[in-house]
GROMACS .gro file of C-alpha atoms in nm:
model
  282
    1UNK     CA    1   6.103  18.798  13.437
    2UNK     CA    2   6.082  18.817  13.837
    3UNK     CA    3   6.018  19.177  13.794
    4UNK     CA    4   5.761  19.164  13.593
    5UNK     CA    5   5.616  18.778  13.837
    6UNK     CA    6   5.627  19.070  14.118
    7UNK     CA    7   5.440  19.320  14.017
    8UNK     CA    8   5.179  19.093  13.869
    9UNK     CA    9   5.117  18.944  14.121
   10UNK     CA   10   5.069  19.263  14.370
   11UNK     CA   11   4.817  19.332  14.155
   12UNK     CA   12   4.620  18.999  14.189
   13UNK     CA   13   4.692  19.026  14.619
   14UNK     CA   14   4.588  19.432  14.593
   15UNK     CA   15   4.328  19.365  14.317
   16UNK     CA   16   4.105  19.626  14.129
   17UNK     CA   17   4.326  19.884  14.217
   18UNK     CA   18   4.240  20.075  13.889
   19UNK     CA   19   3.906  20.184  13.979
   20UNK     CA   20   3.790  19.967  14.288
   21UNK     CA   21   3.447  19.847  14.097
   22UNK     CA   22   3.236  19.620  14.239
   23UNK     CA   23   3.045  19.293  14.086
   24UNK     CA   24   2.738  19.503  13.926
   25UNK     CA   25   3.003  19.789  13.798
   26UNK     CA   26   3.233  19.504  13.621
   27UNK     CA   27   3.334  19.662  13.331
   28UNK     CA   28   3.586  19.915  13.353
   29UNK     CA   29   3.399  20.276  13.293
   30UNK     CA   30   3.660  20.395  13.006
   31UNK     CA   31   3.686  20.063  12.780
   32UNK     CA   32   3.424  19.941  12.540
   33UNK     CA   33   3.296  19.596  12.547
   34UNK     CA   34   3.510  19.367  12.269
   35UNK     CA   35   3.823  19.660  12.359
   36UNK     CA   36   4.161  19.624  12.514
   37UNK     CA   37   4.258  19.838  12.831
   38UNK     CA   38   4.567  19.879  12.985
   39UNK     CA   39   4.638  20.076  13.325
   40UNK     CA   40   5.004  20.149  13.463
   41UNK     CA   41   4.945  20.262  13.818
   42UNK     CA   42   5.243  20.467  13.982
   43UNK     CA   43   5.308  20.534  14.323
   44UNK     CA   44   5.450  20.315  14.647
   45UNK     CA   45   5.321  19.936  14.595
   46UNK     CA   46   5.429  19.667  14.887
   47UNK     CA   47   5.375  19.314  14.983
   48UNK     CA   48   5.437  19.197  15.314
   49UNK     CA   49   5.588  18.855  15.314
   50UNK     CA   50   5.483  18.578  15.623
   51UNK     CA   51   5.735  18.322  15.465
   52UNK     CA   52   6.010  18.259  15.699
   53UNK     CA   53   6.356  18.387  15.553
   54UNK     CA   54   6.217  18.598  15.301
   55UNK     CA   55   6.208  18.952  15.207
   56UNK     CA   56   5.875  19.226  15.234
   57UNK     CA   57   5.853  19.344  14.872
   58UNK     CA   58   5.812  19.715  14.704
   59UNK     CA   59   5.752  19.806  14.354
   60UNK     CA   60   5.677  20.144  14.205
   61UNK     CA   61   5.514  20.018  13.913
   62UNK     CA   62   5.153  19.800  13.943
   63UNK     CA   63   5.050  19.760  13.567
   64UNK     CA   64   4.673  19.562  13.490
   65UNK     CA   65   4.507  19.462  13.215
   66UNK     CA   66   4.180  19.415  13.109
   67UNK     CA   67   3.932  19.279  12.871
   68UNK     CA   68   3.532  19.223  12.864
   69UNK     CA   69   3.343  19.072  12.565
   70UNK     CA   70   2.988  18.975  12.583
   71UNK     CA   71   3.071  18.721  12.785
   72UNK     CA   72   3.444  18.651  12.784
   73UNK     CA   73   3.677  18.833  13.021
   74UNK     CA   74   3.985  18.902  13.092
   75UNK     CA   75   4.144  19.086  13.428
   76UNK     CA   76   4.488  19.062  13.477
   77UNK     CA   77   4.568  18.688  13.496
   78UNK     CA   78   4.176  18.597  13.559
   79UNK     CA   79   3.976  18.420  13.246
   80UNK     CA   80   3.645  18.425  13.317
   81UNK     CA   81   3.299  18.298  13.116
   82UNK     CA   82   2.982  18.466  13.250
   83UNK     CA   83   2.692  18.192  13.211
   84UNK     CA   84   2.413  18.393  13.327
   85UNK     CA   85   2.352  18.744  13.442
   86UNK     CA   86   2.034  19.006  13.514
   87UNK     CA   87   2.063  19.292  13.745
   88UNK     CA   88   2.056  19.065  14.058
   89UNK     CA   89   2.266  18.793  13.968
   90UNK     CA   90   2.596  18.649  13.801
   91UNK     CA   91   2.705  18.336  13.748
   92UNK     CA   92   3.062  18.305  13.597
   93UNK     CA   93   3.318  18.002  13.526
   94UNK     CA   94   3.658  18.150  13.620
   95UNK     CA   95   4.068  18.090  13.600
   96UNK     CA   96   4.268  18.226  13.844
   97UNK     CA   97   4.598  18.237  14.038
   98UNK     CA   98   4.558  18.044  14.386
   99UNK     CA   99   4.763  18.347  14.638
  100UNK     CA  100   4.998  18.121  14.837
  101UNK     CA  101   5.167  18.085  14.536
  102UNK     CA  102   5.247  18.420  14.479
  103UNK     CA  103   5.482  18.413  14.852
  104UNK     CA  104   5.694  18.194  14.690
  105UNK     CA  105   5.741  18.352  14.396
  106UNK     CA  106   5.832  18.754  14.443
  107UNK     CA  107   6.193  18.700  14.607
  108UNK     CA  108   6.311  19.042  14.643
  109UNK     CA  109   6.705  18.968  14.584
  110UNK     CA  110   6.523  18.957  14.210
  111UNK     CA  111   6.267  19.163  14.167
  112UNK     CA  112   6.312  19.478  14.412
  113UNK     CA  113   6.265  19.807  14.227
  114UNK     CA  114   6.391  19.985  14.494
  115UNK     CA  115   6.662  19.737  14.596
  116UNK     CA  116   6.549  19.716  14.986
  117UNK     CA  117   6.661  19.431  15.170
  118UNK     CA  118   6.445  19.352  15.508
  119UNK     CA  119   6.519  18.976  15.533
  120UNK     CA  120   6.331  18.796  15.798
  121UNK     CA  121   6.453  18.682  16.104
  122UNK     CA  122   6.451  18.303  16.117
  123UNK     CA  123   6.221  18.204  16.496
  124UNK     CA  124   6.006  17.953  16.333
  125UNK     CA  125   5.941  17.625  16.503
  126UNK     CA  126   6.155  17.408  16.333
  127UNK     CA  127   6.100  17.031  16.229
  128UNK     CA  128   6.341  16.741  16.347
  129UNK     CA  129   6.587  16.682  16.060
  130UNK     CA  130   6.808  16.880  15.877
  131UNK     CA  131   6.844  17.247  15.868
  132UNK     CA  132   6.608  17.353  15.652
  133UNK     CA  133   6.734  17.630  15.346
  134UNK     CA  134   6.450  17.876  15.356
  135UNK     CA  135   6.515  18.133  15.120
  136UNK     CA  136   6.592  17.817  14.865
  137UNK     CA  137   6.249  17.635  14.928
  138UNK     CA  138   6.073  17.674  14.601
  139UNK     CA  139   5.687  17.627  14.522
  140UNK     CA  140   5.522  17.613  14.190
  141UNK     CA  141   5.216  17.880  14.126
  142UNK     CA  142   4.874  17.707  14.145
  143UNK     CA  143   4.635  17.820  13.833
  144UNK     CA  144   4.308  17.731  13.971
  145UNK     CA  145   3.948  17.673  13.784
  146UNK     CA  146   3.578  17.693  13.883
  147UNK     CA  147   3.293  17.895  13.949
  148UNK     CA  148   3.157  18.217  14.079
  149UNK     CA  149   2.858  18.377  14.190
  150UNK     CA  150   2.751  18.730  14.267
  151UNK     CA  151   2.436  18.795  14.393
  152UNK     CA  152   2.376  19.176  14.411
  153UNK     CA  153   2.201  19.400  14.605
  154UNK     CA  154   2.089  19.782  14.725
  155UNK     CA  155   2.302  19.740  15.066
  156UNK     CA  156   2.614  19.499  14.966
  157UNK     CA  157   2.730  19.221  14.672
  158UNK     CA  158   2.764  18.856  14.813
  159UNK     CA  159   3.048  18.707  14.654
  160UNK     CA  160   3.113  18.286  14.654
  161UNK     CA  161   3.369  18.115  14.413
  162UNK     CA  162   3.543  17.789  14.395
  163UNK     CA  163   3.847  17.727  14.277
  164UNK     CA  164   4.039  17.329  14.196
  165UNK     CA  165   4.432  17.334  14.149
  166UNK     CA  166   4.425  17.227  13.749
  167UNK     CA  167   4.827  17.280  13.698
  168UNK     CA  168   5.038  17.150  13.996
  169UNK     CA  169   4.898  16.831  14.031
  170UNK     CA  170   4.823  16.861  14.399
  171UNK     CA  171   4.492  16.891  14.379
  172UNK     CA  172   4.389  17.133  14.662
  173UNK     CA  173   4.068  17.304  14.641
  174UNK     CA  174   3.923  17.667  14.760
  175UNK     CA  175   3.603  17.779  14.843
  176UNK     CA  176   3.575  18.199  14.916
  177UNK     CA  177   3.263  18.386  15.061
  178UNK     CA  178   3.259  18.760  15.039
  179UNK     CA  179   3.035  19.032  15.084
  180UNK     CA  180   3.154  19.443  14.919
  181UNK     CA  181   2.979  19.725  14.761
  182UNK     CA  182   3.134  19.988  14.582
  183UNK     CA  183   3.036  20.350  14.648
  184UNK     CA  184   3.064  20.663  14.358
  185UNK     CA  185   3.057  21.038  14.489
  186UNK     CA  186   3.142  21.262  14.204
  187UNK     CA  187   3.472  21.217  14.132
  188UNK     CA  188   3.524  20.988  14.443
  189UNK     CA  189   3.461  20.586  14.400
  190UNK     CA  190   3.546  20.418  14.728
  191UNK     CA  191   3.508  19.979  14.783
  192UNK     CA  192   3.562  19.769  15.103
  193UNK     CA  193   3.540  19.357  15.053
  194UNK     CA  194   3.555  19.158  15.332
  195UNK     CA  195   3.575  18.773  15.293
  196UNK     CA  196   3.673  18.412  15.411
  197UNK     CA  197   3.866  18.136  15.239
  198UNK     CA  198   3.866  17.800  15.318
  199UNK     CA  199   4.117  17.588  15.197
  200UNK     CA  200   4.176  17.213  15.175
  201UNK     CA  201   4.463  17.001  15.329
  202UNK     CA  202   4.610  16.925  15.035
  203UNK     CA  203   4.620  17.368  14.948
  204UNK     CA  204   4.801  17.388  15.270
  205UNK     CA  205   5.032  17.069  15.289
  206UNK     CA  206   5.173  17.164  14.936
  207UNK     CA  207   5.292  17.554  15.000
  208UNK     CA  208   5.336  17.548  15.435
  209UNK     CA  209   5.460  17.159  15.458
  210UNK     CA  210   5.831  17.048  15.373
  211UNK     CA  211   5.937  16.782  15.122
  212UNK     CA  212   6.128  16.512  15.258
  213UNK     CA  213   6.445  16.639  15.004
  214UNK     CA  214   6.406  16.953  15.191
  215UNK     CA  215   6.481  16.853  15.591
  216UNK     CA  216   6.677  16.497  15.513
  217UNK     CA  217   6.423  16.280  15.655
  218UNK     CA  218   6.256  15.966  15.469
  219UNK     CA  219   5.884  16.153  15.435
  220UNK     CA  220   5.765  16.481  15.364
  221UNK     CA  221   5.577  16.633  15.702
  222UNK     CA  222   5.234  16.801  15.680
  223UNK     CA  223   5.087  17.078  15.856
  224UNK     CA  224   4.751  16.962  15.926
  225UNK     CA  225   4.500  16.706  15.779
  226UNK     CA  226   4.193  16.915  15.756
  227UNK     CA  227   4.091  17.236  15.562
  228UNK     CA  228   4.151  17.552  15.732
  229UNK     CA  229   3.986  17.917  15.735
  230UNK     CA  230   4.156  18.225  15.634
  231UNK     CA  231   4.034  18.576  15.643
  232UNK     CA  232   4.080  18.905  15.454
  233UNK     CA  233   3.977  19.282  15.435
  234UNK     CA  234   4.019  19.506  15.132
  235UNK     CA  235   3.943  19.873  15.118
  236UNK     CA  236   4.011  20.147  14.829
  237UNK     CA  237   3.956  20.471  14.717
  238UNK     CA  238   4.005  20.634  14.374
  239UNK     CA  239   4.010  21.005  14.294
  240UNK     CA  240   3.910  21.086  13.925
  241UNK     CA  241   4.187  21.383  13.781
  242UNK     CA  242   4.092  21.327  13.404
  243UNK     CA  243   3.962  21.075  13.190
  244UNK     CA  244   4.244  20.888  13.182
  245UNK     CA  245   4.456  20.986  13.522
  246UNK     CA  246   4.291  20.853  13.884
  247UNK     CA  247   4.427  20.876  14.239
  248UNK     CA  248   4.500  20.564  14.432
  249UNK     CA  249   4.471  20.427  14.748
  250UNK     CA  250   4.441  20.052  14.795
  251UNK     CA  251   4.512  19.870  15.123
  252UNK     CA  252   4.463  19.498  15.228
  253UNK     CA  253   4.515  19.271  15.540
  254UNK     CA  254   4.526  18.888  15.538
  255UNK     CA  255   4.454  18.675  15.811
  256UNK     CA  256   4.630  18.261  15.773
  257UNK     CA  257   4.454  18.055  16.020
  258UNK     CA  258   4.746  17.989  16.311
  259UNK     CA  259   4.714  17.632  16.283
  260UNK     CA  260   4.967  17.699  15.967
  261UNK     CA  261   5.205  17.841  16.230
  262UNK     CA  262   5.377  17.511  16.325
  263UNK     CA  263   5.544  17.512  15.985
  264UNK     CA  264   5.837  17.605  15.999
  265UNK     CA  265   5.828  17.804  15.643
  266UNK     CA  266   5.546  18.060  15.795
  267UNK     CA  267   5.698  18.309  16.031
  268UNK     CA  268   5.374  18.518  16.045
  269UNK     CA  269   5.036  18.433  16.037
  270UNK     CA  270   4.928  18.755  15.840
  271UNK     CA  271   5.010  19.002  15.602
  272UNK     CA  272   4.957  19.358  15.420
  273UNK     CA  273   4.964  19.475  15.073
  274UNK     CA  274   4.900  19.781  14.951
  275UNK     CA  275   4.913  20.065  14.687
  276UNK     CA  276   4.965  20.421  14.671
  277UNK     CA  277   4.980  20.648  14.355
  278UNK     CA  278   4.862  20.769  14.039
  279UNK     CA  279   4.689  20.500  13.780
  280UNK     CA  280   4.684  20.611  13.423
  281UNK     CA  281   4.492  20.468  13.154
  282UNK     CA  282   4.580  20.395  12.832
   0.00000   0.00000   0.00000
């Protein structure tokens, strides 16, 4: 079950690695609208982990899949409902996995495919209290619900979605702004996203602050009382060998606002994942 947690959720950190589409481009070129798809990408997949006292993660396997009615859809773990939609605009209500989530829940001592231990030096600024067990903090995966909107364009898509925890009970909230395009030459598709997330105190209190249980003091201690900015870049590149067999490339870098770096449980304040490989399509 970890395995399979891990290389979900690279795929949801990497996203689109199949075919690196953008907003306009949606559907997946080789599956029919009201038709199943399923992609196993292989190759050299890898999460870098921030979390103090935890391990980076590799996979060899990144599997996705997919599903677009009329207006239903599904992509990976994503539900989406698209509302409205002309050549200039969407307007979708979306499910999705909140991403600070998925640190907590990849620990390599269960899920490693390759078995590579690189745990993580423990220099974060510690709390008064207890010593704290890293590697045993645990945090619950946020599903979150909302809205997006694409508005598209000749020169680049502007992405903004919003997202409410509607599972964990802490309520935090995310807003994203992005702006990507997607490029086709021949056989040769190649995407870049850039984008910024702002997330609420609540978001950040639950996964970067520590439970009272957790340092043996009488209250659980925050990391900040105000929402905080966070940054990312994407780019990818896919090579078309056959209908059904693409080259891969996929890299992205995320940026945590350093305010988060007084917890204790964040040892950096960014990350990389990435993918390497071939994706085939069945």
């Amino acid at each position: 079950m970890h395995r399979f947690v891990f290389v979900i959720c690279l795929s949801l950190l990497i996203g689109g690695v199949s075919y690196c589409v953008s907003a306009k481009e949606a559907k997946h070129d080789h599956v029919p609208v009201h038709d199943w798809g399923v992609d196993i990408a292989l190759g050299y997949g890898a999460i870098e982990n921030p979390l103090n006292k935890r391990e980076s993660l590799e996979t060899l396997v990144v599997p996705q899949w997919y599903y677009y009615g009329e207006r239903f859809y599904i992509e990976n773990l994503e539900l989406g409902y698209t509302l409205f939609e002309n050549d200039h605009f969407l307007l979708d209500l979306v499910g999705y996995l909140n991403d600070d989530g998925v640190l907590y829940n990849v620990d390599n001592k269960s899920v490693s495919i390759l078995d590579i231990s690189n745990l993580i030096p423990n220099v974060g600024r510690p709390f008064n209290g207890n010593r704290v067990e890293f590697e045993n903090i645990k945090r619950k995966f946020t599903y979150m619900a909302g809205g997006q909107v694409f508005w598209l364009t000749e020169y680049v898509d502007v992405k903004l979605l919003y997202g409410k925890d509607v599972t964990v009970g802490h309520e935090g909230e995310e807003t994203l702004l992005s702006l990507q395009k997607s490029y086709k030459i021949d056989k040769i598709r190649l995407f870049w996203e850039a984008g910024v997330q702002r997330k609420t105190a609540a978001l950040n209190n639950y996964y970067y602050g520590l439970r009272a249980s957790e340092r043996g003091l009488r209250n659980d201690t925050d990391v900040t009382g105000k929402s905080l900015i966070n940054y990312y870049v994407k780019i990818a590149a896919t090579y078309r060998i056959s209908d059904r067999v693409s080259g891969v490339i996929s890299l992205r870098r995320t940026q945590m606002n350093d305010d988060l770096l007084m917890s204790p449980l964040l040892l950096e304040d960014n990350y990389l994942s990435g993918f390497a490989g071939i994706n085939v399509h069945f």
